[in-house]
Amino acid sequence: MRVLHVIPGLSVKDGGPTTALHKMAAATAASGADVTVATTDDDAGGRRDVPLGRPVAANGAQYWYFARTLPGSWKASLGLTRWLAENIPRFDVVHVHALFSYATIPACRFAFRAGVPVVLRPLGTASPWSLNHHGWKKRPYYNLIERAHLRGAAAIHTTSEAERSGIVALGFGERAVVIPLGIDVADIASATRPAGEPFKLLFLSRLHEVKNIPMLLDSVADLHAAHVDVRLTIAGDGAPEYRGLLAAAVRRLGIEPLVRFIGHADGEAKRELFVNADAYVLPSFHENFGISAAEALGAGLPVVLSDQVGLAADVERAGAGLVVPLDRARLTAALASLARDRATRLEMGTRALGLARERFSWDTVARRLIELYEAVQEAHDAPVGTVSARLA
């Protein structure tokens, strides 16, 4: 099975999609697929120092990087376009990651032309919230370009039932298949500190307005006013202007001693953040999956999520954390309840680890992806029913 992944960029500054793609490629390669990744050298507007126009081996997969031709978030690349035109016919499946980005256009169009089935992962960009955010330009773009890509895809890879519902609303529900992203599940004793320490809360994600961080800061101020001894660590990177707005909010609320911004964290630094936290929080306006929340589950941490995070339903069913609406008072109450009840935190942490092992290990996810690739190939060769029906 020769699988090509196409993604606009692999900068660590892009957050979850980059991490997930690297892990996905490695896991499916370990499961027996011949995996290639094609992308650009984009680095959130800058350039990554990577070899261009030649294969780079990493964790069982081959990576091809091409220079971004034009500046801007669209990430156009003539080199990537030429390579896709020449090489897509030799693959069995093309897995395209993202809508509203240049790379999706040549990847889908050349695959359609060559008769190679496409698995399209929208990365949450087809949700109602995302389509309405800057809708004045997204809606026309969707109607002119992306609708045809969704219509032509053999399968649409969604990572949660919440994301799938957005695809259903667009009329492509019969092609939507839910396969969550994977995580490295580890036994981390994240709550072994003695009682009496401050309640240590972790936010780990991109610093972006969709994450609803100002409401989280308001809740920290409310907890402090209610004499809850809380400390919030905010790990992640974002636009300098937005980081400045968040820092100003912290000063305005008078909670500088309670909040620390540490920037991007990965590897051992990320592991230490999980080890030293009591709970993880993500109050996003929209999150098609929530890879950092899944990582927190895999570290045995209880999570507090808004009901707009894709993982929320799984967390609620498993009792692995608390799910709240987009409401400051409800968020504050949920955090206060965990801060004051260490036994419940420990119990939820145990359930979190169990949920992560059962649903989100990369072995499980890789097996389901291989099944999806085989299904779209079989459906392409002898179309009977839908891909989602074959996988049911």
CSV table of C-alpha atoms in Angstrom, one decimal, residues 157-164 177-185 288-289 291 294-295 297-298 310-318 320 351-369:
chain,number,residue,atom,x,y,z
A,157,HIS,CA,-11.4,11.8,7.4
A,158,THR,CA,-12.9,13.5,10.5
A,159,THR,CA,-11.4,13.0,13.9
A,160,SER,CA,-14.5,13.3,16.1
A,161,GLU,CA,-18.3,13.0,15.8
A,162,ALA,CA,-18.5,16.8,16.3
A,163,GLU,CA,-16.3,17.3,13.2
A,164,ARG,CA,-18.3,14.7,11.3
A,177,VAL,CA,-15.3,8.5,8.5
A,178,VAL,CA,-14.4,9.2,12.2
A,179,ILE,CA,-10.8,8.1,13.1
A,180,PRO,CA,-9.4,10.0,16.0
A,181,LEU,CA,-5.8,11.2,16.1
A,182,GLY,CA,-3.3,9.2,18.1
A,183,ILE,CA,-1.1,9.9,21.1
A,184,ASP,CA,1.9,8.3,22.8
A,185,VAL,CA,0.3,6.9,25.9
A,288,ASN,CA,-12.4,19.5,15.8
A,289,PHE,CA,-10.3,17.1,17.9
A,291,ILE,CA,-4.7,16.8,20.3
A,294,ALA,CA,-5.7,13.8,24.2
A,295,GLU,CA,-2.1,14.0,25.2
A,297,LEU,CA,-5.4,12.1,28.9
A,298,GLY,CA,-2.5,9.9,27.9
A,310,GLY,CA,-14.3,17.4,19.7
A,311,LEU,CA,-13.0,15.1,22.5
A,312,ALA,CA,-15.6,16.4,25.0
A,313,ALA,CA,-18.2,13.6,24.4
A,314,ASP,CA,-15.6,10.9,24.9
A,315,VAL,CA,-14.3,12.6,28.1
A,316,GLU,CA,-17.8,13.0,29.5
A,317,ARG,CA,-18.7,9.4,28.8
A,318,ALA,CA,-15.5,8.0,30.4
A,320,ALA,CA,-12.2,11.5,32.6
A,351,ARG,CA,-10.1,7.0,33.8
A,352,ALA,CA,-8.2,9.5,31.5
A,353,LEU,CA,-5.4,7.1,31.1
A,354,GLY,CA,-7.8,4.2,30.4
A,355,LEU,CA,-9.6,6.2,27.8
A,356,ALA,CA,-6.4,7.2,26.1
A,357,ARG,CA,-5.2,3.6,25.9
A,358,GLU,CA,-8.5,2.3,24.6
A,359,ARG,CA,-9.2,5.0,22.0
A,360,PHE,CA,-6.1,7.0,21.1
A,361,SER,CA,-3.0,4.8,21.0
A,362,TRP,CA,-1.2,5.1,17.7
A,363,ASP,CA,-1.3,1.3,17.2
A,364,THR,CA,-5.1,1.5,17.2
A,365,VAL,CA,-5.3,4.6,15.0
A,366,ALA,CA,-2.8,3.2,12.5
A,367,ARG,CA,-4.8,0.0,12.1
A,368,ARG,CA,-8.0,2.0,11.4
A,369,LEU,CA,-6.2,4.2,8.9
